Coordinates of C-alpha atoms and ligand atoms in Angstrom, one line a residue:
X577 CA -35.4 -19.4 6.1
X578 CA -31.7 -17.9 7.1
X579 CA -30.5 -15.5 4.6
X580 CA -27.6 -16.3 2.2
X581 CA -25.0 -14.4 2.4
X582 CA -25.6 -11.7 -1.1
X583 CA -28.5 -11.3 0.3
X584 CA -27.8 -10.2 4.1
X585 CA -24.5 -7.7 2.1
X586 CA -27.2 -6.4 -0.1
X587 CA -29.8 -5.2 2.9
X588 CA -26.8 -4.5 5.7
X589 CA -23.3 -3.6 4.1
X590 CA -21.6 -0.7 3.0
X591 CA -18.6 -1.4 1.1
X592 CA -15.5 0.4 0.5
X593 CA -14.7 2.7 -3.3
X594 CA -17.8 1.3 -4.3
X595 CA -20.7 2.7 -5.5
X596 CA -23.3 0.7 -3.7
X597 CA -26.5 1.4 -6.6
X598 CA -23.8 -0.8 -9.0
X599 CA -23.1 -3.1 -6.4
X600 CA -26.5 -4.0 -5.3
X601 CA -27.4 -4.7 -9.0
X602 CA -24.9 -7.3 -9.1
X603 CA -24.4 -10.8 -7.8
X604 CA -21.5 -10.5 -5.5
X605 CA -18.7 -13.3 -5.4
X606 CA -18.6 -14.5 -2.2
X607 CA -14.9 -16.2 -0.8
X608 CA -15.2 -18.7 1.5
X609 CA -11.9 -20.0 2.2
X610 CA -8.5 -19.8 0.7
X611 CA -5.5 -22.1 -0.1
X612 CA -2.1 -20.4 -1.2
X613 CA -2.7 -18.2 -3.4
X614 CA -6.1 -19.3 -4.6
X615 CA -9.3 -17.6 -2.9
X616 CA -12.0 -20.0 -3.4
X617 CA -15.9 -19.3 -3.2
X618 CA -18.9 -20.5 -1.4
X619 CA -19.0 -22.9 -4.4
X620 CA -15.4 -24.5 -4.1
X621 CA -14.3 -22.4 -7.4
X622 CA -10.8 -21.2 -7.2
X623 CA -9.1 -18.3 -8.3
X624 CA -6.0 -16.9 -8.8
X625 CA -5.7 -14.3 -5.8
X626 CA -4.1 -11.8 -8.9
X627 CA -4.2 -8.5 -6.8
X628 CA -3.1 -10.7 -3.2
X629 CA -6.3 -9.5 -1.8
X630 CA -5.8 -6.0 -1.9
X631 CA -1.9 -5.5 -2.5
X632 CA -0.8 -7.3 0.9
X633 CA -0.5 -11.1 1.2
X634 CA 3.1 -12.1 0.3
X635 CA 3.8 -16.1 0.9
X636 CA 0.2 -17.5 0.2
X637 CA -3.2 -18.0 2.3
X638 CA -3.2 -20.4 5.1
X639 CA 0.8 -20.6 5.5
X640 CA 1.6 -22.9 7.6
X641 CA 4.5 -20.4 9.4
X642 CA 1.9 -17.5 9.6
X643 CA -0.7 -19.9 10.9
X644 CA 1.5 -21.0 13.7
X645 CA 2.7 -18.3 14.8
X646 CA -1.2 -16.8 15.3
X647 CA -1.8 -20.0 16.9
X648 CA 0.5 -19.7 19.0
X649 CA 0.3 -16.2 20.3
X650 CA -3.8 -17.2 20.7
X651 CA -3.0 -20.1 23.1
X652 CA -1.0 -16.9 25.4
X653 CA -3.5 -13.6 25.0
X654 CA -5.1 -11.9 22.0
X655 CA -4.7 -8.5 23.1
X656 CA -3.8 -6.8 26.3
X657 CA -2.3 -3.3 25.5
X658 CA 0.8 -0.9 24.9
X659 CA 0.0 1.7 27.3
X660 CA 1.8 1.1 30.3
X661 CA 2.5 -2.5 29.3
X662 CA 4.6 -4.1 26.5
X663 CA 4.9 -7.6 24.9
X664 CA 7.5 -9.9 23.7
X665 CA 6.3 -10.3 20.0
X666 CA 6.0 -6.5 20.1
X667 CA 9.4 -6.1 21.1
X668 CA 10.9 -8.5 18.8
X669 CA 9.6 -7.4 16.0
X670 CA 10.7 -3.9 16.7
X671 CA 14.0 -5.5 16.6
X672 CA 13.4 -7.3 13.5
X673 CA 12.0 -4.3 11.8
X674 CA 15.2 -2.3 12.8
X675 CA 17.2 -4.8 11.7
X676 CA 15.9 -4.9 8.1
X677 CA 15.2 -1.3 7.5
X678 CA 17.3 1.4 6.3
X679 CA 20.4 2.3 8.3
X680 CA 19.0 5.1 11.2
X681 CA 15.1 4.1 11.3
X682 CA 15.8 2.7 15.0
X683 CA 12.4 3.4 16.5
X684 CA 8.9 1.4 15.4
X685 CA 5.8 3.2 16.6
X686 CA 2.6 0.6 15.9
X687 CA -0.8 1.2 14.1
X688 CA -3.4 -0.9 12.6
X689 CA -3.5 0.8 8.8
X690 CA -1.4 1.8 6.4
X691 CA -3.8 5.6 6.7
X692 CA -2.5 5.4 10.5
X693 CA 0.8 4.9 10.0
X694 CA 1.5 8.3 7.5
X695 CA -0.9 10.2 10.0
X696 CA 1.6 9.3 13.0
X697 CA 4.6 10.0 10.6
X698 CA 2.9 13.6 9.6
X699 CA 2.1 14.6 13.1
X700 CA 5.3 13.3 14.4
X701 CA 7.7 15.5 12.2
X702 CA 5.6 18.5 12.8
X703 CA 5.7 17.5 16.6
X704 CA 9.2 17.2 16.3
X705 CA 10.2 20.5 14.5
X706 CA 7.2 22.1 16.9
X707 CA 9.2 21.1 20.0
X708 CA 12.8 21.6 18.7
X709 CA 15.5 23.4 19.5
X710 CA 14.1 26.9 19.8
X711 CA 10.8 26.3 19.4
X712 CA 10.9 26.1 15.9
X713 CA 7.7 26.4 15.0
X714 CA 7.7 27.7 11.3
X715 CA 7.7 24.1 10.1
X716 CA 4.1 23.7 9.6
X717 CA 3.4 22.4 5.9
X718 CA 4.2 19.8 3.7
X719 CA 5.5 18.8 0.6
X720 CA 3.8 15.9 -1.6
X721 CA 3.9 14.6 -5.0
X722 CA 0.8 14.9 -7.9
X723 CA -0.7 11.8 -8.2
X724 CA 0.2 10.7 -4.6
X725 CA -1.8 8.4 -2.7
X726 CA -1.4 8.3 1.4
X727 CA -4.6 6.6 2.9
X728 CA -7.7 7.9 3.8
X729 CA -7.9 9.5 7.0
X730 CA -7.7 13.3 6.6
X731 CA -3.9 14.0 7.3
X732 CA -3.2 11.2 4.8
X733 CA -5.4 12.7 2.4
X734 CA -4.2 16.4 2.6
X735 CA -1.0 15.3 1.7
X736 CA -2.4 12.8 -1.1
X737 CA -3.1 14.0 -5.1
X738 CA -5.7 12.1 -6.1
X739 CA -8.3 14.7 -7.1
X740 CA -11.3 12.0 -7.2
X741 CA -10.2 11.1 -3.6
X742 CA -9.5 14.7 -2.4
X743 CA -12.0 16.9 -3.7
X744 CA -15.1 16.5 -1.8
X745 CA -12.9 17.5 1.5
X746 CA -10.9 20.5 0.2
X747 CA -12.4 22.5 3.3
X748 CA -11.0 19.6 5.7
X749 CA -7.4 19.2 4.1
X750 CA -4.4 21.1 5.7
X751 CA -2.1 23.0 2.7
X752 CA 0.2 20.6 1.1
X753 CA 3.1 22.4 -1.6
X754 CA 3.1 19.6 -4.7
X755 CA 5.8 18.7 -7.4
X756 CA 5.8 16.1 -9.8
X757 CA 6.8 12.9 -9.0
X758 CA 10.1 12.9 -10.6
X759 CA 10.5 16.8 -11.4
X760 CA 13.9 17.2 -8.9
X761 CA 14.3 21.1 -10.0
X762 CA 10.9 21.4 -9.0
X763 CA 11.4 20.0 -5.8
X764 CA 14.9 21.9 -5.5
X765 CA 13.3 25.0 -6.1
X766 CA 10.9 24.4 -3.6
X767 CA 12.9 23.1 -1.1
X768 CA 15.1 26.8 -1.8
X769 CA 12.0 29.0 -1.2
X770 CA 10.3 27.5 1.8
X771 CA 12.4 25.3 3.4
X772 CA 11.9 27.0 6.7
X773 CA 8.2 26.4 6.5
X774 CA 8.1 23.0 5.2
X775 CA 7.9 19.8 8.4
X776 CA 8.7 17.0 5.6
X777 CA 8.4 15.6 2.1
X778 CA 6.2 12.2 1.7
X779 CA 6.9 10.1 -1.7
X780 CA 6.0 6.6 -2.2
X781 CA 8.9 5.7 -3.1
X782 CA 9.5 4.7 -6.6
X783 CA 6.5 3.7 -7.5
X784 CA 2.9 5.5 -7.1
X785 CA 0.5 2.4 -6.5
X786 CA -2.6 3.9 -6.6
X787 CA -2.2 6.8 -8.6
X788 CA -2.6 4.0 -11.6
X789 CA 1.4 2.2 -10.6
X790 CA 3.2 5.3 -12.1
X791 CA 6.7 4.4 -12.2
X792 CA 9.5 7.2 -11.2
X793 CA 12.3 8.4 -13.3
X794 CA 15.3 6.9 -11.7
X795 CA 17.5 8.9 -9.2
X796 CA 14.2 11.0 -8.3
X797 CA 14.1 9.5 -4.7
X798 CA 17.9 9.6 -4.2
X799 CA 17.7 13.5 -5.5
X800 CA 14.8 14.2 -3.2
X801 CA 16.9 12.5 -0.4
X802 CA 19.8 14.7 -1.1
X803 CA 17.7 17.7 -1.5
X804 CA 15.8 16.9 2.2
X805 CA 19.1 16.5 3.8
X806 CA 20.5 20.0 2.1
X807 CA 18.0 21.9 3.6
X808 CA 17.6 19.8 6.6
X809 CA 13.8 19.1 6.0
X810 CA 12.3 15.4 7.1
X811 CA 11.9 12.8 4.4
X812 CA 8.8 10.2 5.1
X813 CA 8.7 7.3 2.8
X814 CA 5.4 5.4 2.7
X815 CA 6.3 2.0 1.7
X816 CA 2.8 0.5 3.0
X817 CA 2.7 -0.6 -0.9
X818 CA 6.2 -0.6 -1.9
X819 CA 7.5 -2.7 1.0
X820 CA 8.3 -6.2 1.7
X821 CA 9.7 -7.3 -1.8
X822 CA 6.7 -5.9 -4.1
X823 CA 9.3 -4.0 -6.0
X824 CA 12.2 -6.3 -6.0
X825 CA 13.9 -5.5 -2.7
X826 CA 12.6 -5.8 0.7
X827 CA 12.3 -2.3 0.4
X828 CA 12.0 0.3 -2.5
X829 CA 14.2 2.6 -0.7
X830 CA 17.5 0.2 -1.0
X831 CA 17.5 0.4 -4.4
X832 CA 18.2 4.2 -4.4
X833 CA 20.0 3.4 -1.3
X834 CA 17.9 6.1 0.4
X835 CA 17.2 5.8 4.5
X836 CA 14.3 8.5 5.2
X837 CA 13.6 9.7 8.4
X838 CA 10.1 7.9 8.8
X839 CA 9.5 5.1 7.4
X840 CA 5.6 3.4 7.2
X841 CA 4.9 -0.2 6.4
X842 CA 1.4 -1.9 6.2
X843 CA -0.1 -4.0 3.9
X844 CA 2.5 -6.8 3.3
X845 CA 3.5 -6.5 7.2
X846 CA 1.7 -9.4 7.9
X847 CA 2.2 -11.5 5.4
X848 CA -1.4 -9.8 4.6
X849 CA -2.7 -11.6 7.4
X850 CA -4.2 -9.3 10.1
X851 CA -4.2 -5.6 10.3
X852 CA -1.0 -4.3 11.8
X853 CA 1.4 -1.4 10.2
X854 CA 4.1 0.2 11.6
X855 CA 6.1 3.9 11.5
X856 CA 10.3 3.9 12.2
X857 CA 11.6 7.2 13.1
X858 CA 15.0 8.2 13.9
X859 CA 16.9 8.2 17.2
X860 CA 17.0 12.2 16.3
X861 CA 13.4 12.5 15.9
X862 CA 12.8 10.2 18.7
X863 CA 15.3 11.9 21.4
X864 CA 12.8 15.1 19.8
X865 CA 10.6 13.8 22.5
X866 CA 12.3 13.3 25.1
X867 CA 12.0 15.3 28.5
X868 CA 11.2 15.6 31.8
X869 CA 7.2 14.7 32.6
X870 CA 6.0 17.9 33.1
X871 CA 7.5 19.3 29.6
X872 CA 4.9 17.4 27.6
X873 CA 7.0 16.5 25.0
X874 CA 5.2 13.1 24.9
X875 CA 3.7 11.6 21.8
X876 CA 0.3 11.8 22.5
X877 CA -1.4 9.2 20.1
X878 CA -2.1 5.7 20.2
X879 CA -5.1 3.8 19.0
X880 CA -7.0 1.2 21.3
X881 CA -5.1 -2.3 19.3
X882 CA -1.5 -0.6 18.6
X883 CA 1.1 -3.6 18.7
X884 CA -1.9 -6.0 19.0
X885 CA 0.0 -9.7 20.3
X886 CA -1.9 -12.0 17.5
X887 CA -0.6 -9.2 14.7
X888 CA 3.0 -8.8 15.6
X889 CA 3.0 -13.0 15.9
X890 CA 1.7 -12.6 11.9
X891 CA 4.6 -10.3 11.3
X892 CA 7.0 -12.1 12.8
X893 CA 6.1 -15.6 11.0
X894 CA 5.7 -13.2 7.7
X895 CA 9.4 -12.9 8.4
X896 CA 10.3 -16.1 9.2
X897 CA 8.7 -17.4 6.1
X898 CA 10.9 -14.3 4.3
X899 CA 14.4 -15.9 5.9
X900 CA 13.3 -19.7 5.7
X901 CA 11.7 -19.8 1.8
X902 CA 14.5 -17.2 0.7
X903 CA 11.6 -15.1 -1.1
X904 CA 13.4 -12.6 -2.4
X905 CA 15.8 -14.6 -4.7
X906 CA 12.9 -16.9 -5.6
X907 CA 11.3 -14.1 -6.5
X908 CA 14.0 -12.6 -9.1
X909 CA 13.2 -14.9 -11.9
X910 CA 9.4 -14.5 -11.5
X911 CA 10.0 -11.0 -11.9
X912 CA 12.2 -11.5 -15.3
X913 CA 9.2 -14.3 -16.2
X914 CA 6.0 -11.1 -15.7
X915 CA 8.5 -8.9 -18.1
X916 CA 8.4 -11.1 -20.3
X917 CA 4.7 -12.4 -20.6
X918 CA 4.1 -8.4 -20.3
X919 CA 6.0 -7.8 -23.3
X920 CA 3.2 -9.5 -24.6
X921 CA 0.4 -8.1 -23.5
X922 CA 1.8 -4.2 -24.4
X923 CA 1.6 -5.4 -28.2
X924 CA -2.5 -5.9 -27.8
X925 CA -4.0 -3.0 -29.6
X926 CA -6.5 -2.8 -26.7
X927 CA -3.8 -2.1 -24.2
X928 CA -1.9 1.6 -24.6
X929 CA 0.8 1.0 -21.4
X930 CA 1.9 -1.5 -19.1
X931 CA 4.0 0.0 -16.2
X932 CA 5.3 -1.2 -13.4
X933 CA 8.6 -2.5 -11.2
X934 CA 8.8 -6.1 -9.5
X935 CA 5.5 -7.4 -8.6
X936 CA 3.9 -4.2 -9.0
X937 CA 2.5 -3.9 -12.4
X938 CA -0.3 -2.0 -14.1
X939 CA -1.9 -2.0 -17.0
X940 CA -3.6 1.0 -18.8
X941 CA -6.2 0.3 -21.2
X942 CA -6.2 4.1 -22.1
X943 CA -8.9 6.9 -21.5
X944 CA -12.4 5.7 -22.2
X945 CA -15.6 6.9 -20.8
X946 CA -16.3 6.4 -17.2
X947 CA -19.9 5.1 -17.7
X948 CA -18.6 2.1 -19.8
X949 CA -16.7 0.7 -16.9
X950 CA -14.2 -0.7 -19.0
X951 CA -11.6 -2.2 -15.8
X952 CA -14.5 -3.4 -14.4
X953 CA -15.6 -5.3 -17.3
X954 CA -12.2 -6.5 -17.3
X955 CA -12.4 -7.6 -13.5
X956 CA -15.7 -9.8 -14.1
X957 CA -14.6 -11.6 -17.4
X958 CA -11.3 -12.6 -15.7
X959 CA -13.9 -14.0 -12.5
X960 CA -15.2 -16.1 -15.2
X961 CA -11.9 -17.3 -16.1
X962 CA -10.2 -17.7 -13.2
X963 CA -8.7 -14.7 -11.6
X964 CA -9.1 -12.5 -8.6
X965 CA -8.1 -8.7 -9.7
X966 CA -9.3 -5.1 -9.2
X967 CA -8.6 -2.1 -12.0
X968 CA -7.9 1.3 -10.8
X969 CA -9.9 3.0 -13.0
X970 CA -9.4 1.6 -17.0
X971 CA -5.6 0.5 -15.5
X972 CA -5.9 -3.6 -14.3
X973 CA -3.5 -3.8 -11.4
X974 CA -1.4 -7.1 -11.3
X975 CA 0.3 -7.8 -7.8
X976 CA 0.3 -11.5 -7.5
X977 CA 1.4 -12.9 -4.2
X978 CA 5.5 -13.1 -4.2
X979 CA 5.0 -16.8 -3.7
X980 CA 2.8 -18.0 -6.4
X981 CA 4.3 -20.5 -8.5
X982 CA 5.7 -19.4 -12.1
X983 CA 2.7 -21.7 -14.1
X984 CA 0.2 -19.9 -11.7
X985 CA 1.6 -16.3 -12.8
X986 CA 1.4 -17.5 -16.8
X987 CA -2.3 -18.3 -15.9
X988 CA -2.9 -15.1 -14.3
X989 CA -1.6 -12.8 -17.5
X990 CA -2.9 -14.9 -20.0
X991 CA -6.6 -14.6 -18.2
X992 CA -6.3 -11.3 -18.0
X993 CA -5.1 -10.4 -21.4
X994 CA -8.0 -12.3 -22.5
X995 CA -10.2 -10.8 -20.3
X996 CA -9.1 -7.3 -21.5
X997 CA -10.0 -8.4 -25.4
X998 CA -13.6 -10.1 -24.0
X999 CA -14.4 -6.6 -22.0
X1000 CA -13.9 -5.1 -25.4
X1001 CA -16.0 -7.4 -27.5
X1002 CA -18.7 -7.2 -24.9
X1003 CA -18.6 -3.4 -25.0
X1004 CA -21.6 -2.9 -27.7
X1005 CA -19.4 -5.3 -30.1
X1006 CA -17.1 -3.0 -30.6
X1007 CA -13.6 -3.1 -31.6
X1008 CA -10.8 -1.2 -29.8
X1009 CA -10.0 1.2 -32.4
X1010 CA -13.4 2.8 -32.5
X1011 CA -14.0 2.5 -28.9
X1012 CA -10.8 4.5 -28.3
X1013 CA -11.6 7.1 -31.2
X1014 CA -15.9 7.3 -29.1
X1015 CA -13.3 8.1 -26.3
Ligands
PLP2422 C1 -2.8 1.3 0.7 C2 -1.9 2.4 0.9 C3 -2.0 3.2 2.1 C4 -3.2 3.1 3.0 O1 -3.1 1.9 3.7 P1 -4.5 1.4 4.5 O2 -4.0 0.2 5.2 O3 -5.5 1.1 3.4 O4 -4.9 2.5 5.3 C5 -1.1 4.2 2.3 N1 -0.1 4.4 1.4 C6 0.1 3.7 0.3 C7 1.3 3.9 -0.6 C8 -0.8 2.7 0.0 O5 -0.7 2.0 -1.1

């Protein structure tokens, strides 16, 4: 007899952050198909897609203008490549990207992963400042920020600050100077002492997603933009999260009215449809590289699918579904709507934060011992109820789709605070109070 589907994961799969002894003593939920922003499993339950399957779909499952456009592009080629050849749906959503970015990102350089797209941003601003004017090749570190979280290839995770993430490779990681997020004198004093050493400064801009959705003190970005351009040192800003109205804006950037030198999108690219990201540079780091042939001042990167044809079309329908469904401003009064329900959820005694900006929200159930697996506790009582999320750690991470529907997001909190108060009653029957004073 053919094998069902938990069964042929358990014998052949490897999955991703998860310890695979916990996840072969469980029954895993198995999604089937999807319908806005409900994922639905092999079953025909629905849930409420509460984390938009991984912090990236923006306007639903199965849109309609996202669909199209994949269609489309699949009735023309799948793939052919960038080397040596372009495309028109790369082209033109260069242009679009351009267009909507902060003022000076004029260049898009494509990738497949949010990881890929910092990696290219890192090598190119030590490329640049490696092949500058007078070779000036002092700029070799960088600066990051505690707490920071960049991907998982090993650039991105030299220059991340997730010590559970980072500390197995220590031998592996390049030297990375650190502040904290939000400590500008820090930063200043830094910036006063090496300078000359330092290639560029990567934040997520104001908000750190994985890191447990750590919100910045206002003004920190614009200061560490001021600060970059003072002593003439590169700013990247890795929006893979941030970007495409999770915080409010299209971009977290605009709302310290901040334009970095490298910008990199992912996640929400696509409308969270296929795997594409994307880094801008600036005409000044991009006329970096140019030259005559034999100078070698050429990029030299570039993965296999870079610009893929059925991506880009997913990127540009994303977009189109921005401009045609006027997302944003739809969007505002869901965002005052989650403040509000939140409000209510910080008073439960099990909860000791909520943080977050815009569709970005997390919240912290406080220290408790790892072994209890408190977040995931949460995550499988709110499956029972409904919901689709995934904690980071004891914080449960809200980032509902931008699209779902206001009676869909007063579903989604009120499972999960309920969840929160079941994963606690389940936990040996013990209430809050004593669990957090065992802690
Ligand atoms: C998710 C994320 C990345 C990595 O993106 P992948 O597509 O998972 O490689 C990088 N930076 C930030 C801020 C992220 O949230």
């Amino acid at each position: 007899m053919a094998q069902t589907t938990p069964e042929l994961d358990h014998r052949h799969l490897w999955h991703p952050f998860t310890q695979q002894r916990d996840w072969g003593a469980e029954e895993p939920l198995v999604i089937e198909r999807a319908e806005g922003t409900d994922l639905i499993d092999a079953e025909g339950r629905h849930y409420i897609d509460g984390v938009s399957s991984l912090w990236c779909n923006v306007h639903g499952h199965r849109h309609p203008l996202i669909d199209e456009a994949i269609a489309g592009q699949l009735d023309r080629v799948a793939h052919s490549t960038m080397l040596g050849l372009t495309h028109p749906g790369a082209a033109e959503l260069a242009a679009r990207l351009v267009e909507l970015a902060p003022p000076g990102l004029e260049r898009v350089f494509y990738s497949e992963s949010g990881s890929t797209a910092v990696e290219i941003a890192l090598k190119m601003a030590f490329q640049y400042w490696h092949q500058g004017e007078g070779s000036d090749r002092r700029h070799t570190s960088y600066v990051c920020l505690e707490g920071a979280y960049h991907g998982d290839t090993i650039g991105s995770v030299s220059v991340g600050g997730i010590d559970l993430f980072h500390g197995a490779y220590g031998p592996l990681l390049f030297d990375c100077h650190r502040v904290a997020p939000g400590d500008s004198a820090g930063l200043a004093r830094l910036l006063d002492s090496h300078a000359g050493e330092i290639a560029a400064v990567i934040v997520e801009p104001l908000v750190q997603g994985a890191a447990g959705i750590l919100v910045q003190p206002p003004g920190f970005l614009r200061r560490a933009r001021e600060l970059t351009e003072a002593h003439d040192v590169l700013l990247i800003a890795d929006e893979v999260a941030t970007g495409f109205g999770r915080t409010g804006t299209m971009f977290a950037c605009e709302q310290e009215r901040v334009a970095p030198d490298l910008l990199c999108l992912g996640k929400g690219l696509t409308g969270g449809y296929l795997p594409l990201a994307a880094t801008l540079a600036t005409e000044r780091i991009h006329e970096g590289f140019l030259g005559a042939h034999e100078e070698f001042r050429t990029f030299f990167h570039g993965h296999t699918f870079t610009g893929n044809p059925l991506a880009c079309a997913a990127a540009l329908g994303n977009l189109a579904a921005f401009e045609r469904e006027a997302t944003l401003l739809r969007l505002q009064p869901k965002i005052r709507l989650l403040g509000e329900l939140l409000g209510e959820v910080a008073e439960l005694p099990e909860v000791a934060e909520v943080r977050g900006r815009g569709f970005m929200v997390g919240i912290d159930l406080g220290e408790h011992d790892p072994a209890l697996r408190l977040g995931h506790r949460v995550t499988l009582e709110a499956r029972e109820r409904g919901a689709v999320v995934r904690p980071l750690g004891d914080t449960i991470v809200l980032m509902p789709p931008l699209a779902i529907a206001k009676a869909d997001l007063r579903r989604l909190v009120a499972i999960v605070a309920e969840s929160i108060e079941a994963a606690h009653t389940s936990l040996r029957g013990a209430p809050a109070a004593e669990l957090r004073a065992a802690a």
